[in-house]
Coordinates of C-alpha atoms in Angstrom, one line a residue:
M206 CA -8.6 27.8 2.1
N207 CA -11.0 25.0 2.0
M208 CA -9.6 21.7 0.4
N209 CA -12.0 19.2 -0.3
H210 CA -10.0 16.1 0.5
P211 CA -12.4 12.8 -0.2
I212 CA -12.7 10.7 2.4
H213 CA -13.0 7.1 1.4
K214 CA -13.0 3.8 3.6
V215 CA -11.8 0.3 2.6
R216 CA -14.6 -2.0 3.0
G217 CA -12.6 -5.1 2.4
F218 CA -9.6 -7.0 0.3
K219 CA -8.7 -10.1 -1.1
Q220 CA -5.0 -11.1 -2.0
T221 CA -4.9 -12.0 -5.4
G222 CA -0.8 -12.2 -5.7
P223 CA 2.1 -12.0 -3.8
H224 CA 2.4 -8.4 -3.5
Q225 CA -1.4 -7.7 -5.2
L226 CA -4.7 -7.0 -3.4
R227 CA -8.0 -6.7 -4.8
V228 CA -9.4 -3.6 -2.6
E229 CA -13.0 -2.8 -2.2
F230 CA -14.3 0.6 -0.8
E231 CA -17.4 1.6 0.8
D232 CA -18.5 3.4 -2.5
G233 CA -18.7 0.0 -4.2
L234 CA -15.4 0.6 -6.2
S235 CA -13.4 -2.3 -6.6
R236 CA -9.3 -2.1 -7.4
V237 CA -6.8 -4.4 -7.8
I238 CA -3.4 -3.0 -6.9
D239 CA 0.2 -4.3 -7.5
F240 CA 2.4 -3.1 -4.5
K241 CA 5.4 -4.5 -5.7
P242 CA 6.8 -1.5 -7.5
I243 CA 6.3 0.7 -4.6
L244 CA 7.6 -1.3 -1.7
W245 CA 10.8 0.9 -1.1
G246 CA 12.3 2.4 2.1
E247 CA 12.4 1.6 5.8
L248 CA 8.9 1.1 6.3
Y249 CA 7.3 -0.5 3.1
E250 CA 10.5 -2.8 2.2
P251 CA 9.7 -5.4 4.6
L252 CA 6.5 -6.1 2.6
L253 CA 8.5 -7.2 -0.2
N254 CA 8.8 -10.6 1.7
P255 CA 5.4 -12.4 0.6
D256 CA 4.8 -13.8 4.1
F257 CA 4.8 -10.7 5.5
F258 CA 3.0 -9.0 2.7
S259 CA 0.3 -11.7 3.4
Q260 CA -0.3 -10.6 7.2
V261 CA -2.1 -7.2 6.0
R262 CA -5.1 -6.7 7.8
L263 CA -8.5 -4.1 7.6
D264 CA -8.0 -1.4 10.4
P265 CA -11.6 -1.4 11.7
E266 CA -10.8 2.5 13.0
V267 CA -9.3 4.0 10.2
H268 CA -10.6 1.9 7.3
T269 CA -7.6 1.1 5.7
L270 CA -5.0 -1.5 4.9
V271 CA -2.4 -2.3 7.8
W272 CA 0.9 -4.4 8.4
P273 CA 2.4 -5.6 11.9
N274 CA 5.1 -2.8 11.3
G275 CA 2.7 0.0 11.1
A276 CA 2.9 0.2 7.1
D277 CA -0.2 1.5 5.8
F278 CA -1.7 3.7 3.1
D279 CA -4.2 6.6 2.9
P280 CA -7.7 5.1 1.9
A281 CA -8.3 8.3 -0.6
T282 CA -4.9 7.3 -1.9
L283 CA -5.8 3.7 -2.7
H284 CA -9.2 4.7 -4.1
G285 CA -7.3 7.0 -6.7
W286 CA -4.5 4.9 -7.4
P287 CA -4.3 5.4 -10.9
E288 CA -3.5 9.1 -10.2
H289 CA -1.1 8.3 -7.1
E290 CA 0.8 5.5 -8.4
A291 CA 3.6 7.2 -9.9
A292 CA 4.5 9.3 -6.7
W293 CA 4.9 6.3 -4.9
R294 CA 7.5 4.7 -7.2
R295 CA 11.0 4.7 -5.9
P296 CA 13.1 7.4 -7.7
V297 CA 15.6 6.4 -9.8
G298 CA 18.6 6.4 -7.8
E299 CA 17.1 5.5 -4.6
P300 CA 18.8 2.9 -2.8
M301 CA 17.0 -0.4 -1.6
M302 CA 17.4 -0.6 2.2
L303 CA 17.3 -4.2 2.4
R304 CA 19.9 -4.1 -0.5
D305 CA 21.8 -1.8 1.8
E306 CA 21.3 -4.1 4.9
Q307 CA 22.2 -7.5 3.0
S308 CA 25.6 -6.0 1.8
K309 CA 26.8 -5.3 5.3

């Protein structure tokens, strides 16, 4: 079965808010993404810290956004963000890892 998964590359980005980036793609699309609602779980919660979030870089090999802790996003997911955002949101009742760590 041949699944056509679009290949997109992030060409550039600019931080426009504490957890928000304007992401530019190779096909000319530019999309502003607010990441805050989807920053949950062990890998992504450190990005809630605005100083850590601002350490985002463009990986020249895989052409996507990456953070020092290894957090990243598939460029095709970022390109089609309106269709994917809901799936990334924290499920109701899912505990926040940082909150759990702070309460110990």
